[in-house]
Every structure is written in C-alpha cells, then in structure tokens.
Short mmCIF file of C-alpha atoms and ligand atoms in Angstrom, two decimals:
data_model
loop_
_atom_site.label_atom_id
_atom_site.label_comp_id
_atom_site.label_asym_id
_atom_site.label_seq_id
_atom_site.Cartn_x
_atom_site.Cartn_y
_atom_site.Cartn_z
CA MET A 25 -26.46 -25.06 -28.52
CA SER A 26 -29.02 -22.38 -27.53
CA SER A 27 -27.92 -18.73 -27.28
CA PHE A 28 -28.70 -18.96 -23.54
CA THR A 29 -26.37 -21.93 -22.93
CA ARG A 30 -23.66 -20.35 -25.07
CA LEU A 31 -23.86 -17.07 -23.18
CA LYS A 32 -23.92 -18.78 -19.80
CA GLN A 33 -20.75 -20.61 -20.74
CA LYS A 34 -19.20 -17.32 -21.84
CA MET A 35 -20.08 -15.81 -18.47
CA GLU A 36 -18.51 -18.72 -16.62
CA SER A 37 -15.36 -18.68 -18.74
CA ARG A 38 -15.12 -14.84 -18.47
CA GLU A 39 -15.28 -14.48 -22.24
CA ALA A 40 -18.52 -12.52 -22.15
CA ARG A 41 -18.25 -8.84 -23.02
CA ILE A 42 -19.92 -6.59 -20.50
CA GLY A 43 -21.13 -3.07 -21.18
CA ILE A 44 -21.87 -0.80 -18.24
CA VAL A 45 -23.91 2.32 -18.92
CA GLY A 46 -23.28 5.23 -16.53
CA MET A 47 -19.67 5.59 -15.35
CA GLY A 48 -20.59 7.21 -12.03
CA TYR A 49 -20.21 6.26 -8.39
CA VAL A 50 -21.94 2.91 -9.06
CA GLY A 51 -21.01 2.05 -12.64
CA LEU A 52 -17.29 2.77 -12.55
CA PRO A 53 -16.45 0.63 -9.48
CA LEU A 54 -18.59 -2.15 -10.96
CA ALA A 55 -16.68 -1.93 -14.25
CA LEU A 56 -13.40 -2.21 -12.33
CA LEU A 57 -14.67 -5.24 -10.41
CA PHE A 58 -15.60 -7.07 -13.61
CA SER A 59 -12.27 -6.11 -15.16
CA ALA A 60 -10.42 -7.46 -12.13
CA GLU A 61 -12.22 -10.76 -12.81
CA ARG A 62 -10.81 -10.78 -16.36
CA PHE A 63 -14.00 -9.71 -18.17
CA ARG A 64 -13.63 -7.34 -21.11
CA VAL A 65 -15.63 -4.33 -20.03
CA THR A 66 -16.77 -1.28 -21.98
CA GLY A 67 -18.03 1.72 -20.03
CA PHE A 68 -20.68 3.86 -21.72
CA ASP A 69 -21.33 7.44 -20.67
CA VAL A 70 -22.88 10.49 -22.29
CA ALA A 71 -20.39 12.73 -20.44
CA LYS A 72 -17.56 13.02 -22.96
CA ASP A 73 -15.14 14.43 -20.35
CA LYS A 74 -15.58 11.29 -18.21
CA VAL A 75 -15.00 9.06 -21.24
CA ALA A 76 -11.83 11.00 -22.09
CA THR A 77 -10.53 10.87 -18.49
CA LEU A 78 -11.07 7.12 -18.27
CA ASN A 79 -9.47 6.45 -21.65
CA SER A 80 -6.42 8.42 -20.60
CA GLY A 81 -6.13 6.23 -17.50
CA GLY A 82 -7.45 8.85 -15.09
CA SER A 83 -10.19 8.94 -12.47
CA TYR A 84 -12.67 11.63 -11.37
CA ILE A 85 -13.79 9.81 -8.20
CA VAL A 86 -11.47 10.41 -5.27
CA ARG A 87 -11.59 6.90 -3.83
CA ILE A 88 -10.82 5.33 -7.23
CA LEU A 89 -7.15 5.64 -8.05
CA PRO A 90 -5.96 6.20 -11.63
CA ALA A 91 -3.83 3.05 -11.15
CA GLU A 92 -7.04 1.01 -10.79
CA VAL A 93 -8.38 2.40 -14.06
CA GLN A 94 -5.02 1.70 -15.74
CA ALA A 95 -5.02 -1.89 -14.45
CA ALA A 96 -8.52 -2.32 -15.90
CA GLN A 97 -7.32 -0.88 -19.21
CA LYS A 98 -4.70 -3.63 -19.36
CA ALA A 99 -7.58 -6.14 -19.02
CA GLY A 100 -9.34 -4.52 -22.00
CA PHE A 101 -11.42 -1.83 -20.28
CA ARG A 102 -12.25 1.25 -22.29
CA ALA A 103 -14.93 3.91 -22.25
CA THR A 104 -17.11 5.23 -25.04
CA ALA A 105 -20.04 7.55 -25.71
CA ASP A 106 -21.01 5.57 -28.81
CA TYR A 107 -24.07 3.41 -28.24
CA ALA A 108 -23.48 1.48 -31.49
CA GLU A 109 -20.93 -0.53 -29.48
CA ILE A 110 -23.80 -2.00 -27.43
CA ALA A 111 -24.24 -4.47 -30.32
CA GLN A 112 -20.89 -6.07 -29.45
CA MET A 113 -21.79 -6.60 -25.79
CA ASP A 114 -23.18 -9.86 -24.41
CA ALA A 115 -24.60 -8.13 -21.35
CA VAL A 116 -25.44 -4.51 -20.54
CA ILE A 117 -25.80 -3.17 -17.01
CA ILE A 118 -27.53 0.18 -16.57
CA CYS A 119 -26.36 2.42 -13.69
CA VAL A 120 -27.77 5.86 -14.52
CA PRO A 121 -29.21 8.41 -12.08
CA THR A 122 -32.78 8.24 -10.76
CA PRO A 123 -33.43 11.63 -9.12
CA LEU A 124 -36.68 13.33 -8.17
CA ASN A 125 -38.06 16.19 -10.24
CA GLU A 126 -39.01 19.58 -8.83
CA TYR A 127 -42.40 18.20 -7.74
CA HIS A 128 -40.72 15.41 -5.76
CA GLU A 129 -41.78 12.83 -8.33
CA PRO A 130 -39.56 10.12 -9.94
CA ASP A 131 -37.50 11.42 -12.84
CA LEU A 132 -36.97 8.37 -15.04
CA SER A 133 -35.63 10.39 -17.97
CA TYR A 134 -32.09 8.98 -17.57
CA ILE A 135 -33.40 5.42 -17.65
CA THR A 136 -35.73 6.01 -20.58
CA GLY A 137 -33.01 7.92 -22.48
CA THR A 138 -30.56 5.07 -21.94
CA VAL A 139 -33.03 2.34 -22.87
CA GLU A 140 -34.04 4.17 -26.06
CA SER A 141 -30.37 4.43 -27.01
CA ILE A 142 -29.70 0.75 -26.33
CA ALA A 143 -32.80 -0.67 -28.03
CA PRO A 144 -31.68 -0.33 -31.69
CA TRP A 145 -28.55 -2.41 -30.94
CA LEU A 146 -30.18 -5.40 -29.24
CA HIS A 147 -29.66 -8.95 -30.41
CA GLU A 148 -31.17 -12.31 -29.55
CA GLY A 149 -30.04 -13.50 -26.12
CA HIS A 150 -28.76 -10.08 -25.05
CA LEU A 151 -28.83 -9.70 -21.26
CA ILE A 152 -29.95 -6.25 -20.07
CA VAL A 153 -29.86 -5.52 -16.33
CA LEU A 154 -31.10 -2.37 -14.63
CA GLU A 155 -29.29 -1.44 -11.39
CA SER A 156 -30.61 2.10 -10.85
CA THR A 157 -32.80 2.39 -7.77
CA THR A 158 -36.43 2.83 -8.76
CA TYR A 159 -40.05 1.99 -7.92
CA PRO A 160 -41.46 -1.54 -8.36
CA GLY A 161 -42.70 -1.93 -11.90
CA THR A 162 -40.08 0.19 -13.69
CA THR A 163 -38.31 -2.74 -15.34
CA GLU A 164 -41.45 -4.38 -16.66
CA GLU A 165 -43.70 -1.36 -17.22
CA VAL A 166 -41.16 1.19 -18.50
CA MET A 167 -37.99 -0.55 -19.65
CA VAL A 168 -39.38 -3.64 -21.40
CA PRO A 169 -41.87 -1.75 -23.67
CA LEU A 170 -39.14 0.72 -24.71
CA LEU A 171 -36.68 -2.08 -25.48
CA GLU A 172 -39.30 -3.88 -27.59
CA ALA A 173 -40.51 -0.75 -29.40
CA GLY A 174 -37.01 0.54 -30.13
CA ASN A 175 -35.47 -2.36 -32.01
CA ALA A 176 -36.15 -2.70 -35.71
CA ALA A 177 -35.64 -6.49 -35.64
CA GLY A 178 -38.87 -6.84 -33.62
CA LEU A 179 -37.12 -8.67 -30.76
CA LYS A 180 -39.26 -9.37 -27.70
CA VAL A 181 -38.28 -9.69 -24.07
CA ALA A 182 -38.56 -13.27 -22.74
CA HIS A 183 -41.16 -13.63 -19.98
CA LYS A 184 -41.63 -17.37 -19.56
CA ALA A 185 -39.24 -20.24 -19.05
CA GLY A 186 -37.84 -21.40 -22.37
CA GLU A 187 -38.90 -18.26 -24.27
CA THR A 188 -36.28 -16.79 -26.57
CA GLY A 189 -35.59 -13.09 -27.07
CA VAL A 190 -33.90 -10.45 -24.98
CA LEU A 191 -33.25 -11.35 -21.33
CA VAL A 192 -34.03 -8.58 -18.85
CA ALA A 193 -33.49 -8.36 -15.09
CA PHE A 194 -33.35 -5.89 -12.24
CA SER A 195 -30.53 -6.13 -9.69
CA PRO A 196 -30.21 -3.34 -7.14
CA GLU A 197 -26.92 -1.71 -6.31
CA ARG A 198 -26.08 -1.93 -2.61
CA GLU A 199 -22.85 -0.01 -2.44
CA ASP A 200 -22.10 1.89 0.78
CA PRO A 201 -19.56 4.60 -0.11
CA GLY A 202 -16.79 4.91 2.44
CA ASN A 203 -17.60 1.56 4.09
CA GLU A 204 -14.30 -0.22 4.59
CA THR A 205 -15.57 -3.05 6.76
CA THR A 206 -17.51 -4.97 4.11
CA ALA A 207 -15.71 -5.89 0.90
CA ARG A 208 -17.80 -5.27 -2.18
CA HIS A 209 -17.77 -8.96 -3.17
CA ASP A 210 -19.20 -9.87 0.23
CA ILE A 211 -22.38 -7.87 -0.39
CA PRO A 212 -24.98 -10.38 -1.64
CA LYS A 213 -26.51 -9.48 -5.01
CA VAL A 214 -30.30 -9.65 -5.33
CA ILE A 215 -31.55 -10.49 -8.85
CA GLY A 216 -35.06 -10.59 -10.25
CA GLY A 217 -35.42 -11.49 -13.94
CA CYS A 218 -38.40 -11.19 -16.27
CA SER A 219 -37.87 -14.90 -16.98
CA PRO A 220 -36.10 -17.73 -15.09
CA GLU A 221 -33.33 -17.69 -17.72
CA ALA A 222 -32.77 -13.95 -17.22
CA THR A 223 -32.34 -14.50 -13.48
CA GLU A 224 -30.04 -17.46 -14.08
CA LEU A 225 -27.86 -15.68 -16.62
CA ALA A 226 -27.59 -12.52 -14.53
CA GLY A 227 -26.73 -14.81 -11.60
CA ALA A 228 -23.92 -16.40 -13.62
CA MET A 229 -22.58 -12.94 -14.49
CA TYR A 230 -22.75 -11.46 -10.98
CA GLY A 231 -21.64 -14.75 -9.45
CA ALA A 232 -18.23 -14.04 -10.98
CA ILE A 233 -17.75 -11.04 -8.69
CA PHE A 234 -20.14 -11.47 -5.77
CA ARG A 235 -19.80 -14.39 -3.39
CA ARG A 236 -23.55 -14.79 -3.09
CA VAL A 237 -26.41 -14.08 -5.45
CA VAL A 238 -29.98 -13.98 -4.14
CA PRO A 239 -32.51 -14.80 -6.86
CA VAL A 240 -36.05 -13.47 -6.34
CA SER A 241 -39.20 -14.20 -8.29
CA SER A 242 -39.56 -10.98 -10.31
CA PRO A 243 -37.98 -7.62 -11.14
CA SER A 244 -40.63 -5.89 -8.99
CA THR A 245 -39.60 -7.95 -5.96
CA ALA A 246 -35.97 -6.93 -6.49
CA GLU A 247 -36.98 -3.27 -6.99
CA MET A 248 -39.06 -3.34 -3.80
CA THR A 249 -36.23 -5.05 -1.87
CA LYS A 250 -33.92 -2.11 -2.51
CA LEU A 251 -36.61 0.36 -1.47
CA LEU A 252 -37.37 -1.56 1.72
CA GLU A 253 -33.67 -1.38 2.65
CA ASN A 254 -33.48 2.37 2.10
CA ILE A 255 -36.86 3.16 3.66
CA TYR A 256 -35.81 1.17 6.72
CA ARG A 257 -32.78 3.46 7.07
CA CYS A 258 -34.74 6.62 6.34
CA VAL A 259 -37.45 5.85 8.93
CA ASN A 260 -34.98 4.82 11.62
CA ILE A 261 -32.82 7.90 11.07
CA ALA A 262 -35.96 10.05 11.39
CA LEU A 263 -36.81 8.26 14.63
CA VAL A 264 -33.43 9.05 16.21
CA ASN A 265 -33.53 12.58 14.85
CA GLU A 266 -36.85 13.11 16.62
CA LEU A 267 -35.68 11.43 19.82
CA LYS A 268 -32.51 13.54 19.76
CA GLN A 269 -34.64 16.69 19.90
CA LEU A 270 -36.62 15.33 22.85
CA ALA A 271 -33.47 14.12 24.61
CA MET A 272 -31.92 17.59 24.26
CA ARG A 273 -34.94 19.16 25.96
CA MET A 274 -34.70 16.57 28.72
CA GLY A 275 -30.97 17.13 29.19
CA ILE A 276 -30.08 13.60 28.07
CA ASP A 277 -27.24 12.82 25.66
CA ILE A 278 -28.84 10.80 22.84
CA HIS A 279 -25.45 9.41 21.77
CA GLU A 280 -24.85 7.98 25.21
CA VAL A 281 -28.33 6.42 25.01
CA ILE A 282 -27.62 4.87 21.59
CA ASP A 283 -24.25 3.52 22.74
CA ALA A 284 -25.93 1.90 25.73
CA ALA A 285 -28.86 0.54 23.67
CA LYS A 286 -26.59 -1.05 21.10
CA THR A 287 -25.05 -3.29 23.73
CA LYS A 288 -28.28 -5.30 23.42
CA PRO A 289 -27.21 -8.36 21.46
CA PHE A 290 -30.53 -8.78 19.60
CA GLY A 291 -33.46 -6.75 18.29
CA PHE A 292 -31.73 -3.37 18.09
CA GLN A 293 -29.69 -1.71 15.39
CA ALA A 294 -28.04 1.65 16.01
CA PHE A 295 -28.90 4.63 13.81
CA TYR A 296 -27.42 8.05 14.45
CA PRO A 297 -28.94 11.53 14.38
CA GLY A 298 -27.44 14.26 12.24
CA PRO A 299 -28.03 17.59 10.52
CA GLY A 300 -30.30 16.03 7.86
CA LEU A 301 -30.23 13.34 5.21
CA GLY A 302 -27.84 13.36 2.29
CA GLY A 303 -26.70 11.27 -0.62
CA HIS A 304 -28.29 10.02 -3.77
CA CYS A 305 -30.33 7.32 -2.02
CA ILE A 306 -31.90 7.80 1.39
CA PRO A 307 -33.41 11.28 0.83
CA ILE A 308 -34.78 10.29 -2.58
CA ASP A 309 -35.61 6.62 -2.99
CA PRO A 310 -38.46 6.41 -0.44
CA PHE A 311 -40.39 8.97 -2.48
CA TYR A 312 -40.21 6.69 -5.51
CA LEU A 313 -42.38 4.27 -3.56
CA SER A 314 -44.75 6.86 -2.10
CA TRP A 315 -45.33 8.16 -5.64
CA LYS A 316 -46.06 4.66 -6.99
CA ALA A 317 -48.28 3.86 -3.98
CA LYS A 318 -50.76 6.55 -5.08
CA GLN A 319 -51.53 4.46 -8.16
CA PHE A 320 -52.86 1.87 -5.69
CA ASP A 321 -54.86 4.41 -3.57
CA PHE A 322 -52.34 3.92 -0.81
CA ARG A 323 -50.59 6.46 1.41
CA THR A 324 -47.16 5.51 2.72
CA ARG A 325 -47.45 7.41 6.01
CA PHE A 326 -44.16 6.26 7.54
CA ILE A 327 -42.26 7.53 4.49
CA GLU A 328 -44.03 10.90 4.56
CA LEU A 329 -43.50 11.33 8.30
CA ALA A 330 -39.84 10.32 8.14
CA GLY A 331 -39.37 12.75 5.24
CA GLU A 332 -40.98 15.54 7.27
CA VAL A 333 -38.71 14.95 10.29
CA ASN A 334 -35.51 14.54 8.27
CA ILE A 335 -36.14 17.52 5.99
CA ALA A 336 -36.61 19.72 9.08
CA MET A 337 -33.19 18.84 10.56
CA PRO A 338 -31.10 21.55 8.84
CA TYR A 339 -33.62 24.11 10.17
CA PHE A 340 -33.30 22.59 13.63
CA VAL A 341 -29.50 22.92 13.70
CA ILE A 342 -29.76 26.53 12.49
CA GLU A 343 -32.10 27.21 15.44
CA GLN A 344 -29.50 25.72 17.77
CA LEU A 345 -26.85 27.97 16.25
CA ALA A 346 -29.13 31.01 16.66
CA GLY A 347 -29.69 30.09 20.32
CA ALA A 348 -25.96 29.63 20.97
CA LEU A 349 -25.09 32.96 19.31
CA ASN A 350 -27.87 34.61 21.30
CA ASP A 351 -26.16 33.43 24.49
CA HIS A 352 -23.16 35.47 23.31
CA CYS A 353 -25.42 38.49 22.52
CA LYS A 354 -24.98 37.89 18.77
CA SER A 355 -27.34 37.20 15.89
CA ILE A 356 -26.87 35.03 12.82
CA LYS A 357 -27.09 38.18 10.73
CA GLY A 358 -23.60 39.56 10.39
CA SER A 359 -21.91 36.62 12.15
CA LYS A 360 -18.97 34.86 10.51
CA ILE A 361 -19.69 31.14 10.36
CA LEU A 362 -17.34 28.40 9.17
CA VAL A 363 -19.11 25.24 8.02
CA LEU A 364 -16.90 22.17 8.34
CA GLY A 365 -17.70 19.49 5.78
CA LEU A 366 -19.68 19.68 2.55
CA ALA A 367 -19.88 15.97 1.74
CA TYR A 368 -23.08 14.23 2.80
CA LYS A 369 -21.10 11.84 4.94
CA ARG A 370 -17.66 11.33 6.41
CA ASP A 371 -14.60 10.86 4.19
CA ILE A 372 -16.35 10.80 0.82
CA ASP A 373 -16.26 13.19 -2.13
CA ASP A 374 -20.01 13.21 -2.82
CA LEU A 375 -22.15 16.23 -1.96
CA ARG A 376 -25.39 15.19 -3.59
CA GLU A 377 -28.36 16.25 -1.40
CA SER A 378 -25.88 17.09 1.37
CA PRO A 379 -27.47 18.91 4.33
CA SER A 380 -24.41 21.23 4.32
CA LEU A 381 -25.70 22.80 1.12
CA THR A 382 -29.08 23.57 2.68
CA ILE A 383 -27.44 24.83 5.86
CA ILE A 384 -25.12 27.19 3.96
CA GLU A 385 -28.04 28.54 1.94
CA LEU A 386 -30.16 29.06 5.06
CA LEU A 387 -27.29 30.83 6.83
CA ARG A 388 -26.74 33.13 3.87
CA GLU A 389 -30.47 33.90 3.69
CA LYS A 390 -30.28 34.95 7.32
CA GLY A 391 -27.39 37.30 6.62
CA ALA A 392 -24.45 35.27 7.93
CA ILE A 393 -21.03 35.56 6.32
CA VAL A 394 -20.37 31.93 5.49
CA ALA A 395 -17.15 30.09 4.64
CA TYR A 396 -16.65 26.36 4.31
CA ASN A 397 -13.83 23.88 4.62
CA ASP A 398 -13.85 20.42 3.09
CA PRO A 399 -10.67 18.62 1.98
CA PHE A 400 -12.66 16.89 -0.79
CA PHE A 401 -14.03 20.04 -2.45
CA PRO A 402 -11.68 22.86 -3.51
CA THR A 403 -14.74 24.68 -4.88
CA VAL A 404 -18.52 24.28 -4.91
CA GLY A 405 -20.57 25.70 -7.77
CA HIS A 406 -24.19 24.99 -8.47
CA GLY A 407 -26.29 21.86 -8.73
CA ARG A 408 -29.91 20.92 -9.18
CA HIS A 409 -30.94 22.43 -5.84
CA TYR A 410 -28.16 24.84 -4.89
CA ASP A 411 -26.11 27.72 -6.24
CA LEU A 412 -23.24 28.52 -3.90
CA LYS A 413 -20.16 29.50 -5.95
CA MET A 414 -17.71 29.18 -3.05
CA THR A 415 -14.06 28.25 -2.62
CA ASN A 416 -12.62 26.10 0.13
CA THR A 417 -11.27 28.11 3.07
CA PRO A 418 -8.11 26.64 4.57
CA LEU A 419 -8.40 25.64 8.21
CA GLY A 420 -6.67 28.19 10.41
CA ASN A 421 -7.29 31.24 12.51
CA LEU A 422 -10.56 29.73 13.67
CA GLY A 423 -10.92 32.37 16.36
CA GLN A 424 -11.99 34.85 13.67
CA TYR A 425 -15.34 33.04 13.27
CA ASP A 426 -18.28 33.65 15.58
CA ALA A 427 -19.05 29.95 15.24
CA VAL A 428 -17.62 26.83 13.64
CA MET A 429 -20.31 24.36 12.63
CA ILE A 430 -19.36 20.70 12.20
CA VAL A 431 -21.73 19.35 9.57
CA THR A 432 -19.63 16.48 8.19
CA ASP A 433 -17.31 14.66 10.58
CA HIS A 434 -14.39 13.94 8.25
CA SER A 435 -11.77 11.90 10.07
CA SER A 436 -8.92 14.19 8.94
CA TYR A 437 -10.12 16.98 11.26
CA ASP A 438 -8.38 17.50 14.58
CA TYR A 439 -11.46 18.19 16.68
CA LYS A 440 -9.53 18.95 19.85
CA ALA A 441 -7.55 21.67 18.08
CA ILE A 442 -10.72 23.00 16.47
CA VAL A 443 -12.45 23.36 19.84
CA GLU A 444 -9.36 24.98 21.35
CA GLU A 445 -9.15 27.60 18.59
CA ALA A 446 -12.81 28.35 17.92
CA GLN A 447 -15.01 30.73 19.89
CA LEU A 448 -18.07 28.49 19.58
CA VAL A 449 -18.51 24.99 18.08
CA ILE A 450 -21.88 23.69 16.88
CA ASP A 451 -21.42 19.94 16.59
CA THR A 452 -24.17 18.21 14.61
CA ARG A 453 -22.35 14.84 14.43
CA ASN A 454 -21.04 14.16 17.92
CA ALA A 455 -17.56 14.56 16.42
CA THR A 456 -16.32 16.22 19.63
CA LYS A 457 -17.28 13.23 21.76
CA GLY A 458 -15.00 13.05 24.78
CA ILE A 459 -13.93 16.70 24.54
CA ASP A 460 -15.18 18.72 27.48
CA SER A 461 -15.62 22.42 26.74
CA PRO A 462 -18.31 25.03 27.35
CA LYS A 463 -17.70 26.21 23.78
CA ILE A 464 -19.37 23.10 22.35
CA VAL A 465 -23.08 22.90 21.55
CA ARG A 466 -24.00 19.38 20.49
CA CYS A 467 -27.19 19.15 18.46
N1 NAD B 21 -23.98 6.28 -5.28
C1 NAD B 21 -24.41 5.32 -4.51
O1 NAD B 21 -23.84 5.09 -3.44
C2 NAD B 21 -25.58 4.44 -4.88
C3 NAD B 21 -25.86 3.31 -4.08
C4 NAD B 21 -26.92 2.48 -4.44
C5 NAD B 21 -27.68 2.77 -5.55
N2 NAD B 21 -27.41 3.89 -6.31
C6 NAD B 21 -28.24 4.12 -7.49
O2 NAD B 21 -27.46 3.85 -8.66
C7 NAD B 21 -27.86 4.73 -9.72
C8 NAD B 21 -26.65 5.49 -10.25
O3 NAD B 21 -26.13 6.29 -9.19
P1 NAD B 21 -24.68 6.92 -9.23
O4 NAD B 21 -24.42 7.38 -7.84
O5 NAD B 21 -23.71 6.02 -9.89
O6 NAD B 21 -24.95 8.18 -10.20
P2 NAD B 21 -23.84 9.14 -10.88
O7 NAD B 21 -24.54 10.41 -11.14
O8 NAD B 21 -22.59 9.10 -10.09
O9 NAD B 21 -23.51 8.42 -12.25
C9 NAD B 21 -24.40 8.29 -13.29
C10 NAD B 21 -23.63 8.37 -14.60
O10 NAD B 21 -24.56 8.12 -15.65
C11 NAD B 21 -24.22 8.97 -16.74
N3 NAD B 21 -25.40 9.07 -17.61
C12 NAD B 21 -26.52 9.78 -17.44
N4 NAD B 21 -27.37 9.57 -18.45
C13 NAD B 21 -26.77 8.69 -19.28
C14 NAD B 21 -27.15 8.08 -20.50
N5 NAD B 21 -28.32 8.32 -21.08
N6 NAD B 21 -26.26 7.23 -21.08
C15 NAD B 21 -25.05 6.98 -20.49
N7 NAD B 21 -24.66 7.53 -19.35
C16 NAD B 21 -25.50 8.37 -18.74
C17 NAD B 21 -23.79 10.26 -16.08
O11 NAD B 21 -22.99 11.04 -16.93
C18 NAD B 21 -22.99 9.73 -14.88
O12 NAD B 21 -21.63 9.54 -15.19
C19 NAD B 21 -28.95 5.61 -9.14
O13 NAD B 21 -30.19 5.05 -9.42
C20 NAD B 21 -28.70 5.54 -7.65
O14 NAD B 21 -29.88 5.76 -6.91
C21 NAD B 21 -26.37 4.72 -6.00
#
C-alpha cells in the first residue's frame, strides 16, 4: 500500500496525527475542531506561555473556554514548543501571522521561520498545509524551496500526479470572529495542492471537519481566492465610507440608505461605514497583492484607493469631534474624551490594527485627556504600531467627559443610558440608532 493510500485511510479513520503550528486566533480553534472529531492534535507555538496555559487546561482567547481546551486534552490534545515532534505528525497545518513590515510590504518571516523549523523533521508522504493569508506564489515560491533545502534526507515536494515525496497545499482560513450565524463547519474549505494527491489528502483531512471542501487547481489559485474575498470587503467598505462622507454633507443618513438598499433581493450586499478598518486581515491582506502585482508591472488601483479612503477614516472622525466640540466653544486640546471600545469590532477581544488605537493616539497628539472603556481589555500596552499604556476606565459619571466617542459598538453597552449621561456623544458605528438626542453626532 502506498504512503498516500495509507495516510488517506488514516485521515478517514481519524487515526492521523495532526500538528497545528501557531496557537493563535486561527490555529487554536482549528485544533479544537479536529480534537472534537477525535483526531489526536498537537499544537506547536514558539510562545512558551501559550504552550503552558494550554497544557494546564487554560485559554488566553476570551471566546474559547478553558472547558473546551480541557475536553480536547481528553481527546489527546497537547501543546509544545519542540519542533522535533513534527516528525510524529502525519499532517502539519501552519497558521502563523502574516503582517506587513514598516514599509507596508509583506513580512513572511513567521512563515519562513516556521518552515525552516519544520523541514528537518519531514518524512515521505508528510502533508504540509499553509493556512496563513498571503500573496499568490508564497506556497510554491517560498515554502516549497525551504522545505526541500531544509531536510537532510533530500525529500522533494510532489508536483505531478503519482509523484512521491512531501505533499504540500494551501488552504485559506475563512474564520469570521464573533460571527454566530454561520457554524465553522458550514464554511466551505478551499484547497489548492502542489499535486492532485496533496489536494486530495488535504481534502480528506478537512472533510472530517468541514461539510464542504472546494478543490482548486493550484496553491496560487487558493491564495488568490482568499485575497479576492478580503479585497472585495476592503473596497466595498471604502466605498460606503466615502459615500457616508458625501451623505453627511447632503444631510442624508447613510445607514437609512443602506437599510433601504439591502431590501433589494439580488445584486446588492450591505457593507457598513465606520471609524476605519481593523483586524489582522482587511487592512493588511490587500497590500500583499499590491506588492506582488509590482513584480508583474501592474498597479492595483482599487486596492490603493480603498486603502487611501479607509486609512483616512480615523482622521475624519477626529474632525467631526473637533467640529462638535467647537459648537460647544471647546477645543480638542484640554478636553476630556472617553473612547468606548478598543477591539476592532463588536464583542471580540482582538485589537490588532484597531482604529481605536489610532484615534486615541491622534487625540493625545492634539492634547486631549483620553480615557477608554472596553470590557475585553483591562489594560492596553504597546504593539507594533502603538504605545498607549492605559488602564480600562469603568463606565460611570459620564457627564465628566467633554465627549464620549463610540468607536466599537460592543453589545454590552447601554447606549440609551450613555446618551442620557454624556454631554456629547460621537457615534462612529450607528450604535445609537433609534435614540433621538441633540447630544449625538453620528459620523
Ligand atoms: N484572526 C483571524 O480572524 C484570521 C482570519 C483569516 C485568516 N487569518 C490569517 O491566519 C494567520 C494567523 O492569524 P492569527 O489571527 O491566528 O494570528 P495570531 O497572532 O493570533 O496567532 C499566531 C500564533 O503563531 C505563533 N507563532 C509565531 N511564529 C511562530 C513560529 N515560528 N512557530 C510556531 N508558532 C509561531 C504566535 O506565537 C501566535 O500564537 C494570518 O495569516 C492571518 O492573516 C486570520
């Protein structure tokens, strides 16, 4: 029996051992899903504190309960920082970060670091799948050469039907944090392998947890699919952000317009304006493609334009605040401002690229005295692009602030009470919809 047939059978019978590299927002939930389907899963992470937390049955992601980690432990789940254990895995799924560097270019160092660490432990028939969002070509141009160069046994990656070696595929993650309407297993899984067998084997593995797998002809097609999905969102959000600014000048409520437009049963999908883009994906991924496009003498103008509009949104909401304070004969300088919500979107504990961070920094630069409230973040320190060192301010005595700015519309907030107590409310999310008060400035 070939190693491929043997491994496919192991996938189908749930005997295959699965290693997931990167126990973050993507990797940990995926590990729990495989565990729930009776696979023996090992989570790999370079962060020793995360490994220790998981092995003690804890969780560092708010929406993942320790009980879920403990249930996975009973099914054989454990975490490790030791890459030597890769050798015991039948399949390895890579879910490490893919940020931009300071020049707004792809930073593949997490992927290359991971692949270099995995390569020495490869064996014949090993399935390696990359899930991190990246530009088309990463799997074949970056990952495959590193896998082949890094293993002493001289193993090659299979490229044609029937070829033996290591099986490599790309399968994008499509998680939508906080989305409670679509179950994870109902999100179809796109897979593009370097060889037909890689696609088939990855399909057998993911087929155990996703109801539908969508094979495509190559890793690049799968990589581009993910980018199309995110660029589509980025461009459409920019469009409504621009139209919101026009609608405000015209005295039209853009949210009322969107609600009316979305009654059209075909050809329209609603996107909503906001204070700027946040999260690990939408503000970043499009620039992976615009960077790669330059290699082909091509300018991705929609991406650049959408980026320009979206990046300007925090500045726009600050202007609205300045205008509203001006109406009360006040300036931003010296005003006490409470920012509600740090997370980049409602009801999640993720502040990566959150517009709140930019807004707080801009307010401080202008001399405001800024406090924040967010039930998900007792403190905020510093990250790649911010250095705030702040502590959560309990909600209360809102009248002491010159303005309360709603940047993230967490559902735990009582917006009616907030409007009643505050002197001035700058609402960047339409969270006060239905509340009629001259104190509210919607922008
Ligand atoms: N978060 C999302 O909602 C989401 C959705 C779709 C796609 N993605 C993509 O998935 C990828 C992972 O995102 P995430 O949100 O899970 O990131 P994350 O930062 O939450 O997690 C990444 C984990 O990888 C670990 N890590 C870094 N380098 C490592 C290495 N060399 N070896 C082992 N572990 C390492 C980190 O310690 C961290 O725990 C990114 O490419 C992202 O764009 C994320």
